[in-house]
XYZ file of C-alpha atoms in Angstrom:
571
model
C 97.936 125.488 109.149
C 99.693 127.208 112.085
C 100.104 130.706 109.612
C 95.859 130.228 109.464
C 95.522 130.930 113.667
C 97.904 133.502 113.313
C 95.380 136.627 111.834
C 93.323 136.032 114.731
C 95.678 137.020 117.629
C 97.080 139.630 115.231
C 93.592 140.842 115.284
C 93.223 140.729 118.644
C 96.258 142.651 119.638
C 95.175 145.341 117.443
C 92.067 146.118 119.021
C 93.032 145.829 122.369
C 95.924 148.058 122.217
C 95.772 150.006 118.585
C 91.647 151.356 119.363
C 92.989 153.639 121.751
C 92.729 157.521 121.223
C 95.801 158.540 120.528
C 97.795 155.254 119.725
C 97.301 155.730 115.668
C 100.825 154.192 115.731
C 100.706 150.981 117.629
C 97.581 150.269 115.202
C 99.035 150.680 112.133
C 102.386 148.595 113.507
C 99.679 145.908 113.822
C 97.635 146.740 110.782
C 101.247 146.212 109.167
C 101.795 142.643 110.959
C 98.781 141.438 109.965
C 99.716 142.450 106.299
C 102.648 140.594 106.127
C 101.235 137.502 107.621
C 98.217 137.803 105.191
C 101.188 137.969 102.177
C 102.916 135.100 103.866
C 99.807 133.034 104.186
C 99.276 133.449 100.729
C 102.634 132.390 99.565
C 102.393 129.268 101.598
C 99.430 128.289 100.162
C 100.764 128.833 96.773
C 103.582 126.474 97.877
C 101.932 124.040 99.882
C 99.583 123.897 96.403
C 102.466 122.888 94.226
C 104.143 120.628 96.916
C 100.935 118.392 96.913
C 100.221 118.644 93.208
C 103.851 117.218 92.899
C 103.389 114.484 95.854
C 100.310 113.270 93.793
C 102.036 113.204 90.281
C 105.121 111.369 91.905
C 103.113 108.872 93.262
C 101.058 108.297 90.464
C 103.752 108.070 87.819
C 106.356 105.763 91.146
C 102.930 103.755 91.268
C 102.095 102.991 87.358
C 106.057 102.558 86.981
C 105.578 99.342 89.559
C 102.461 98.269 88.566
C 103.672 97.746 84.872
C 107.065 96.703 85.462
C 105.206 93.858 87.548
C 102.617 93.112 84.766
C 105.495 92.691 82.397
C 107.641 90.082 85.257
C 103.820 87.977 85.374
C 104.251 87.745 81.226
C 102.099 84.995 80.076
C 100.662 84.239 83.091
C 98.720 87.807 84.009
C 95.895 86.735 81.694
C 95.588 83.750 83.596
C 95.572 85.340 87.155
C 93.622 88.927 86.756
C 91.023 89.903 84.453
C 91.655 92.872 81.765
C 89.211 94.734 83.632
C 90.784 94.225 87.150
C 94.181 96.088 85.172
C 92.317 99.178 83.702
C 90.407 99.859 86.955
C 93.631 99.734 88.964
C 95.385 101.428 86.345
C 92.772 104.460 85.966
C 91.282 104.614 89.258
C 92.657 102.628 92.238
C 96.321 104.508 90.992
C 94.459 108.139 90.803
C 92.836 107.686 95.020
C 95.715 106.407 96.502
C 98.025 109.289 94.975
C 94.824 111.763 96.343
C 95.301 110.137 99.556
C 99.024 110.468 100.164
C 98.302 114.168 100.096
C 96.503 114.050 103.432
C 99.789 113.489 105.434
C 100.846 117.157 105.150
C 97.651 118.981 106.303
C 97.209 116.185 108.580
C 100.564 117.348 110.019
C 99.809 120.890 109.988
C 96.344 120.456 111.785
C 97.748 118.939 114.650
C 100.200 121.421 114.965
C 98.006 124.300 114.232
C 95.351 122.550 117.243
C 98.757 122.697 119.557
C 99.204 126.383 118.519
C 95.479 127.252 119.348
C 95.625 125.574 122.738
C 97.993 127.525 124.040
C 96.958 130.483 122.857
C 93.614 129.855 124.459
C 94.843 128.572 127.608
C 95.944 132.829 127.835
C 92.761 133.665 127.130
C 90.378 131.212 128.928
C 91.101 127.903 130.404
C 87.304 127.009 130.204
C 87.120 127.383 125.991
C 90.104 126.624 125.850
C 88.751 122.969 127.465
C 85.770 123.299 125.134
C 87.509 123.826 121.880
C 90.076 121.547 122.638
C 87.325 118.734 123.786
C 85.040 119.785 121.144
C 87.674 118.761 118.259
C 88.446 115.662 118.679
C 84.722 115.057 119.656
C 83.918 115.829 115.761
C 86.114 113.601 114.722
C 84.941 110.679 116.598
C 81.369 111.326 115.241
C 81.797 110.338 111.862
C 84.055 107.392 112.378
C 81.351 105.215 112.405
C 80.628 106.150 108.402
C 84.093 105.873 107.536
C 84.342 102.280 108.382
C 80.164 101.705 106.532
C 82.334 103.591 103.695
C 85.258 101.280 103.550
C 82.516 98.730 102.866
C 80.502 99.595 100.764
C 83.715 101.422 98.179
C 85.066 97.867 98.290
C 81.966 96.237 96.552
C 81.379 98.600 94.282
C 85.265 98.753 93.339
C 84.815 94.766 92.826
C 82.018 95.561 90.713
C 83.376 97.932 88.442
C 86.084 95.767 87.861
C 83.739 93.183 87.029
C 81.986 95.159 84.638
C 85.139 96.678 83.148
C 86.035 93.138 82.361
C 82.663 92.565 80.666
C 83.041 95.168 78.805
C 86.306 94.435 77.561
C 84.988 91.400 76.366
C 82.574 92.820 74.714
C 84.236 95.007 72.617
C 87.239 92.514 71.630
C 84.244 90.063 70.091
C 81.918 92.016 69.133
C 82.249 91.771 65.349
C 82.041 87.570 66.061
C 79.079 87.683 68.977
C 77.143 89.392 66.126
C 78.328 86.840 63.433
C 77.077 84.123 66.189
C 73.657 85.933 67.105
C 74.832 86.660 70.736
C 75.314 90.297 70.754
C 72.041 90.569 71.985
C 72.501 88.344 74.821
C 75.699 89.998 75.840
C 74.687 93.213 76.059
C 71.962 92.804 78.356
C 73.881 90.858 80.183
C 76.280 94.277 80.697
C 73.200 96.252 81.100
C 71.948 94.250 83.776
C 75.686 94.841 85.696
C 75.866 98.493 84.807
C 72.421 99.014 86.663
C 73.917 96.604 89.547
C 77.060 98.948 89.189
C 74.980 101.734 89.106
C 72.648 100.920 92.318
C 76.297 99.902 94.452
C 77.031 103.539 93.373
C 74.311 105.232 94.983
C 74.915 103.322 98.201
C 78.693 104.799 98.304
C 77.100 108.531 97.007
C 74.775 108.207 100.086
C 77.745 107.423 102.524
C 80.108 110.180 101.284
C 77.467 112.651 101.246
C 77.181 112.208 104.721
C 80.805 112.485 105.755
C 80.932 115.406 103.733
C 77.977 116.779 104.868
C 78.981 116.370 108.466
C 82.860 117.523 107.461
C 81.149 120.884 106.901
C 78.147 121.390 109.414
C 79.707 119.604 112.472
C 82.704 122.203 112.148
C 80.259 124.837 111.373
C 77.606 123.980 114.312
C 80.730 124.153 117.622
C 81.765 127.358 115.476
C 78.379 129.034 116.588
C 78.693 127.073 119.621
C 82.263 128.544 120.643
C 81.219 132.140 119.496
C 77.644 132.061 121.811
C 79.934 130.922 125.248
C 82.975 133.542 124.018
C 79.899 136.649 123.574
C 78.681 135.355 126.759
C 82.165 135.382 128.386
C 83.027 139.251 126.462
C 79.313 140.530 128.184
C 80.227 139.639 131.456
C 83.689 141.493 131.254
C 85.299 138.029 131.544
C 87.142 138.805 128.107
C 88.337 141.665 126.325
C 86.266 142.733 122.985
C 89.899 141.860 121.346
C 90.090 138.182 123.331
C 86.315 137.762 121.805
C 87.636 137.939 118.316
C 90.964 135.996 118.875
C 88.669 133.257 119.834
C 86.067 133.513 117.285
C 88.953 133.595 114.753
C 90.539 130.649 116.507
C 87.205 128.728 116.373
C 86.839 129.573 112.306
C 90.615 129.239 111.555
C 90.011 125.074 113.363
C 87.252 124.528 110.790
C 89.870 124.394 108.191
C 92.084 121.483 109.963
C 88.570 119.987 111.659
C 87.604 119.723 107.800
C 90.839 118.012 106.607
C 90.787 115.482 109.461
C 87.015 114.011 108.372
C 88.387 114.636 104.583
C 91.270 112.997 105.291
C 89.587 110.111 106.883
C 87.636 109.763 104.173
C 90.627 109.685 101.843
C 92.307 107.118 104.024
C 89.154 105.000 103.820
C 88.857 104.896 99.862
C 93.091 104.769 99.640
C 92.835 101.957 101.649
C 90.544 99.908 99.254
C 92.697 101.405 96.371
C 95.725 100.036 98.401
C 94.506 96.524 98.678
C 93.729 95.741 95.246
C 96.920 97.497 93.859
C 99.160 95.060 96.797
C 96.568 91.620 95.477
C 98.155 92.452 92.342
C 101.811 93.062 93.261
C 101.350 89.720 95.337
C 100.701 87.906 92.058
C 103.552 85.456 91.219
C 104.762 84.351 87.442
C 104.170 80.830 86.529
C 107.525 78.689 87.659
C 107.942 77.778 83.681
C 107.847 81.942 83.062
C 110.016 82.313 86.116
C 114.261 83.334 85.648
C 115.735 80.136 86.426
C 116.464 77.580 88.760
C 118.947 77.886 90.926
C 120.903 75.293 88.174
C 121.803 78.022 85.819
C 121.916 82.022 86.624
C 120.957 84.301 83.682
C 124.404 84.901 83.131
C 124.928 81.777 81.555
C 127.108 80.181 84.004
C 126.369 76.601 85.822
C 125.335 73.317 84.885
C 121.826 74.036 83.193
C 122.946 75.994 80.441
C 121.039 75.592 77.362
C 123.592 73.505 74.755
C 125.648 74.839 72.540
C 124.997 72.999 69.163
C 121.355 72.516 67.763
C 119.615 69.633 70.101
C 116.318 67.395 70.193
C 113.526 69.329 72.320
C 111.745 66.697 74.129
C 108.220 66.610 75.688
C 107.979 63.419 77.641
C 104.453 64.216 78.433
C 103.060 63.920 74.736
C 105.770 62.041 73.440
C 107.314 64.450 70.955
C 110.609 64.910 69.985
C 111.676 67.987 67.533
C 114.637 67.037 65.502
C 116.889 70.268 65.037
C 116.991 71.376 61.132
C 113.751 69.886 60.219
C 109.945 71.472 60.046
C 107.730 69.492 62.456
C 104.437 69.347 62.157
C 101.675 68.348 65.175
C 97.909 67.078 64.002
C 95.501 67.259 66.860
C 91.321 66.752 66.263
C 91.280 69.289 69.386
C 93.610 72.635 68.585
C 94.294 72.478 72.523
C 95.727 69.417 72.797
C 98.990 70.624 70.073
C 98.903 74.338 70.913
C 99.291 72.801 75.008
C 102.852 70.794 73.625
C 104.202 74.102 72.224
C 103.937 75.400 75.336
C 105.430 73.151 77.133
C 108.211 72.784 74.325
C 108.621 76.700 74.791
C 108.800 77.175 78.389
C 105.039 78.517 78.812
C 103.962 75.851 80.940
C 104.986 73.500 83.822
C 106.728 70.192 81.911
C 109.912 67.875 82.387
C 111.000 68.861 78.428
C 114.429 68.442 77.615
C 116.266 70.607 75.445
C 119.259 68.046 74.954
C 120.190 66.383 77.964
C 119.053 69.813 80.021
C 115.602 70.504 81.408
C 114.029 73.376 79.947
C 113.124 74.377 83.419
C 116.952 74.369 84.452
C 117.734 76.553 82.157
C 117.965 80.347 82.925
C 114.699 81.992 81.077
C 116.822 84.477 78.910
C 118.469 81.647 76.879
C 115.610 80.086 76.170
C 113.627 83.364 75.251
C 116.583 84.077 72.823
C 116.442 80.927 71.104
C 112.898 79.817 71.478
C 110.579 81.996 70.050
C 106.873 80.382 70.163
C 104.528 82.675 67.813
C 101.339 82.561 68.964
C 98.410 82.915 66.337
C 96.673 85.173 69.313
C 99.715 87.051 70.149
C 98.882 91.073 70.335
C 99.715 93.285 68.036
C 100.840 96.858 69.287
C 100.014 100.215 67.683
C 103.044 101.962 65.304
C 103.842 101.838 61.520
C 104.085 98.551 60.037
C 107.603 98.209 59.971
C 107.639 98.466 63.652
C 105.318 96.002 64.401
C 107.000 93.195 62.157
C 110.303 94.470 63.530
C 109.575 93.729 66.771
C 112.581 95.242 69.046
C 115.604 95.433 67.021
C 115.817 97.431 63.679
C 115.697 95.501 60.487
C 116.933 95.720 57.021
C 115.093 96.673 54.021
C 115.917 93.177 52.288
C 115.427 91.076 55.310
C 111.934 92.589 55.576
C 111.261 91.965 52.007
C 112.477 88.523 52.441
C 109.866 87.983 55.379
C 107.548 89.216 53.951
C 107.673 87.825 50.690
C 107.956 84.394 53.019
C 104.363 85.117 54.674
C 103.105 85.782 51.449
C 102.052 89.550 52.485
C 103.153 91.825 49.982
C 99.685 92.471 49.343
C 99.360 94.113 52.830
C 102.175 96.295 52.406
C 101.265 97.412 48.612
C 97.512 97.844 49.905
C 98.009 100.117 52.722
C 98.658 103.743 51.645
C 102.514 103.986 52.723
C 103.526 100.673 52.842
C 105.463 100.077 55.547
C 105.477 103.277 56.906
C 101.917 102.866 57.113
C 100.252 103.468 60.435
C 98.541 100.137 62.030
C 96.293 100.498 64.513
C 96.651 98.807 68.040
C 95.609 94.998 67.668
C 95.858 95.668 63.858
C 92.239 96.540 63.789
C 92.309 98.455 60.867
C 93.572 94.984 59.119
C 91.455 92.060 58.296
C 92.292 88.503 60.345
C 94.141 87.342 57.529
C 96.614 90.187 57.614
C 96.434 90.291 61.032
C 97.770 86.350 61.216
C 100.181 86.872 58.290
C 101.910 89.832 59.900
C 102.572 88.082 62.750
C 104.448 84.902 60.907
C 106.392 88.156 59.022
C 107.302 89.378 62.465
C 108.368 85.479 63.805
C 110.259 85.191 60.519
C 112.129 88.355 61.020
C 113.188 87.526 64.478
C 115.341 84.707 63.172
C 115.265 81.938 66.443
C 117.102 79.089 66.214
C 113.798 77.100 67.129
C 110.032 78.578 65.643
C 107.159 77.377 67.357
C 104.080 78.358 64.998
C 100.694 77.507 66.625
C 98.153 77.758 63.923
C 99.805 79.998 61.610
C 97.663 79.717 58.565
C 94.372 78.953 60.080
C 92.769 82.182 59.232
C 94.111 82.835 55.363
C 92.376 80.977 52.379
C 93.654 77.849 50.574
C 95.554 79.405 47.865
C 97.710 81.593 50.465
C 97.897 78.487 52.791
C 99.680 76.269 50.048
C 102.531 79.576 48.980
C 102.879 80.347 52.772
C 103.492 76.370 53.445
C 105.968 76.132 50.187
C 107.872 79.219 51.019
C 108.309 78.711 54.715
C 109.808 75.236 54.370
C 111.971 76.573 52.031
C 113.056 79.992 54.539
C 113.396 77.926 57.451
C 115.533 74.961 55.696
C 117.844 73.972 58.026
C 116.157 75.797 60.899
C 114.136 73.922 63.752
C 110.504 74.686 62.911
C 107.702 73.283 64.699
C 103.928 74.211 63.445
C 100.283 72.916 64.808
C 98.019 72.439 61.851
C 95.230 70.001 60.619
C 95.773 71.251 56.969
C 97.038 68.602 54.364
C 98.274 71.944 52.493
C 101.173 72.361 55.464
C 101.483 69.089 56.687
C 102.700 67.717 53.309
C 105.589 70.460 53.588
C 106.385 69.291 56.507
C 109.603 66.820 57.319
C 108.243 65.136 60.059
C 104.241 64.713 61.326
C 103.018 63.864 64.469
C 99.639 62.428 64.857
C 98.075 63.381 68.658
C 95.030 61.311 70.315
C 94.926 62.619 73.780
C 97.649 64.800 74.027
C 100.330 61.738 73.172
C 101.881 61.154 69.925
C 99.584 58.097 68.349
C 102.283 57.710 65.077
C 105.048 59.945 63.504
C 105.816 59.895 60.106
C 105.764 62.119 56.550
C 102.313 63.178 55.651
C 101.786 60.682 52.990
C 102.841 58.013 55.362
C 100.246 58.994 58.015
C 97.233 58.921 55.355
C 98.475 55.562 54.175
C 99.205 53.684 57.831
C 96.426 55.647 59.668
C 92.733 55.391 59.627
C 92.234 58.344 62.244
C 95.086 60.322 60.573
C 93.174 60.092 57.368
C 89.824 61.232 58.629
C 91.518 64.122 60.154
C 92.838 65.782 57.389
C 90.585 64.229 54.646
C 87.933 67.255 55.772
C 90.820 69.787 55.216
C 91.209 68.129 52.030
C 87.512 68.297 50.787
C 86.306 72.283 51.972
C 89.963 73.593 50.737
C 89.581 72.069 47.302
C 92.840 71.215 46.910
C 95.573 68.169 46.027
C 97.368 66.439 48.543
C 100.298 68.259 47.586
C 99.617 71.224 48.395
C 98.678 72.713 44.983
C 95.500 73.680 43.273
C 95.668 70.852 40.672
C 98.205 72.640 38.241
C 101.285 71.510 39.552
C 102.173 75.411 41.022
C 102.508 76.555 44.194
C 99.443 79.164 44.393
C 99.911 82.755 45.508
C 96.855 84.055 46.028
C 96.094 86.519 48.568
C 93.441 86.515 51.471
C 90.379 86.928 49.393
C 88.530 84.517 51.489
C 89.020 82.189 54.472
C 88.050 78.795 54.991
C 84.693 78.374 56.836
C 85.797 75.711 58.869
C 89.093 77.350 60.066
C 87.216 81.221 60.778
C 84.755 79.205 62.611
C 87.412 78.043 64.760
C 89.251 81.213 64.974
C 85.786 82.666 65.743
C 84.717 81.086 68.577
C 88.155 81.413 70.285
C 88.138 85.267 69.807
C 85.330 84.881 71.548
């Protein structure tokens, strides 16, 4: 900025003193200075070019690195607290303004330095323009203030809004294969539509602000140009000035436009960063649930002090419903609502707020890595990340050939790996949605299975397969996980008559406990429950298809009742 008013005294000097008959010399000494500060000039802005390209890279890449390090800390409880749309729009566009607006601190800088520069170098010249360009400056300034702050408004709605929509639309692509199953595609899109042209109208109230400030950024600057040349000619014409001093001041006027411009630019910047700044803070100022939190002050992560998780195997207890999960044996929890089962796995696992015991300890008390470690609760739900298939059932250590073949062979998938083109080097697609639901479920119980915990807690792990695949998966993971703590929600007679121990919930509490067969002889409710499994699966009590066998059939079909369920929860 201060290199910029340099040409113009330069300039000045050289017609004053070099267009002077017989000083040929003294005007090509200048002709030569203002050369090399044209060459200079140019090499600074080649410099100051790359410096701000690398401020805004640095600060996009330092912001993303917080903003995800921070969404992984929230864990389970970012769905809960911020929509999927709020994260994309932060991460794509909040991220991008406020790493455009850190850039404005350097020619910000250099402006007021460069207007320092010009006043003194006026003051030699002429103590009135100096007075009128160094009034007239800040003057321009001041006039579109009042649109910066209308601007700051109205970005702030329509950066709400677009979060909004992006949210919508997120929605709407993650169910839109079941919203057309349901007949309420339809209705959902022109629900979108209707935002988008809400979006849409909030967006030409912003255009309409920033073309003013930018409009004014350039004619305001341009208008006390003309303004500062008419007084200077006026000044020149009277003898008042030199010819030379008329230039120098003209050039001093023109070179100001460029710092007048990045002030109103830059206050424009600062207005939108500001916004961006907000939301991006909101976000950081979101706190992880106290049940996904590292531990009370009982027990450091370390695994030193008093609420260290025990040693040996030990009862998990959730006083709320009642349950109690013998170590060794496969527990299974019947609920008429899903919600009321899936909500005591998370308590047993540490997802939500409880006073379960893990032996004589409160989970709670006990520093979050050793429970992670030995807890493992596999969500039917959980996401599914984009790499071959041996990555996403290895999950994030590497795993043998046979213990994947062992897993597999547990979750009754072989027909996922032999179906896809090179097996487990295959490529899956993010969310496996190049895989049907039934893969999709069974790949997860592989990936559970592979990660070995001491205590697996399986929320509806069958409920999207058919009946044949249900009964194998049920036979084979009793027998995997014998002498492993296991813990499953179902309503299907097919894996509760595997199971060692069944808990019968009416209201979130444990109603009865007892062996399957128990259950449908003691209990009337128990019976109705899983009596409608019974009839749409088609199947025996026992878990077989009438032949005495445990069935291994693959996912050729799912059970209405179950995809229904599955359905309207995608949803």
């Amino acid at each position: 900025m201060v290199g910029l008013m340099l040409p113009p005294y330069v300039l000045s000097r050289a017609i004053d003193e070099g267009l002077v008959p017989g000083r040929m010399p003294v005007l090509l000494g200048w002709v030569a200075v203002l050369f090399a500060v044209g060459v200079a000039n140019a090499w600074l802005a080649v410099m100051r070019h790359r410096t701000m390209t690398r401020i805004r890279m640095d600060a996009t890449f330092r912001t993303v690195r917080v903003i995800v390090a921070h969404t992984l800390r929230l864990g389970a409880a970012l769905p809960h607290k911020v929509t999927a749309g709020e994260v994309v729009t932060i991460g794509i566009g909040d991220v991008g303004v406020i790493s455009q607006t850190l850039t404005m601190t350097g020619p910000g800088v250099g402006g007021v330095l460069a207007y320092g520069v010009v006043a003194v170098l006026l003051l030699t010249v002429s103590p009135l323009l100096a007075g009128v360009v160094l009034l007239g400056v800040p003057l321009l300034a001041l006039l579109v203030g009042p649109l910066l702050g209308r601007l700051q408004g109205v970005e702030s709605r329509y950066r709400e809004r677009q979060s909004g929509l992006a949210a919508r639309l997120t929605d709407l692509v993650g169910g839109l294969r079941v919203l057309g199953g349901l007949g309420g595609k339809d209705v959902f899109a022109d629900r979108h539509r209707r935002e988008a042209r809400e979006l849409r109208d909030e967006g030409y109230r912003v255009g309409a602000v920033t073309s003013w400030v930018q409009a004014l950024g350039v004619g305001l600057p341009t208008l006390f140009l003309a303004a500062v040349t008419w007084l200077a000619a006026r000044m020149a014409a009277q003898g008042a000035i030199t010819v030379g001093e008329l230039v120098a001041v003209y050039g001093y006027a023109a070179a100001l436009v460029v710092p007048v411009s990045f002030f109103i630019e830059g206050g424009y910047d600062l207005t939108r960063g500001l916004v961006a700044a907000r939301r991006v803070v909101r976000f950081l100022r979101l706190e992880p649930d106290a049940a996904d939190g590292s531990g009370s002050a009982a027990g450091d992560s370390s695994g030193n002090g008093a609420g260290d998780a025990p040693e040996a195997a030990s009862v998990l207890r959730d006083p709320a419903s009642g349950v109690e999960v013998v170590p060794g044996l496969l527990t299974a929890l019947a609920a008429a609502r899903p919600g009321e089962s899936a909500a005591v796995v998370d308590r047993l696992g540490r997802f939500a707020d409880s006073a379960a015991t893990w032996g004589a300890v409160r989970l709670d008390e006990i520093p979050l890595p050793q429970v992670r470690d030995r807890i493992l609760v596999a969500d039917n739900e959980a996401d599914l990340f984009a790499g071959t298939l041996r990555e996403v059932v290895g999950g994030r250590r590497d795993r043998t050939e046979e213990a994947i073949d062992r897993a597999v062979r547990t979750a009754l998938a072989e027909d996922i790996v032999r179906g896809l083109p090179d097996g487990l080097d295959s490529a899956v697609e993010a969310q496996g949605r190049n895989l049907s639901g039934g893969q999709r479920q069974r790949l997860r119980l592989v990936r559970a299975l592979l990660a070995d915990p001491e205590v697996l807690l399986a929320v509806e792990p069958t409920s999207a397969v058919d009946a044949h695949t249900e009964a194998g998966i049920a036979a084979r993971l009793h027998r995997a996980r014998a002498g492993r703590t296991t813990v499953v929600t179902s309503t299907s007679p097919l894996l509760l008559d595997r199971a060692d121990r069944v808990y019968f919930l009416v209201d979130g509490r444990a109603a009865a406990v007892g062996s399957h067969r128990q259950l449908l002889a003691e209990q009337p409710g128990y019976r109705r429950l899983v009596a409608r499994g019974e009839e749409e699966d088609g199947t025996d009590a026992d878990g077989t298809d009438g032949s005495g066998e445990d069935p291994t059939g693959t996912d050729n079909g799912t059970d209405p009742r179950r995809e229904a369920t599955v359905t309207k929860e995608d949803a």
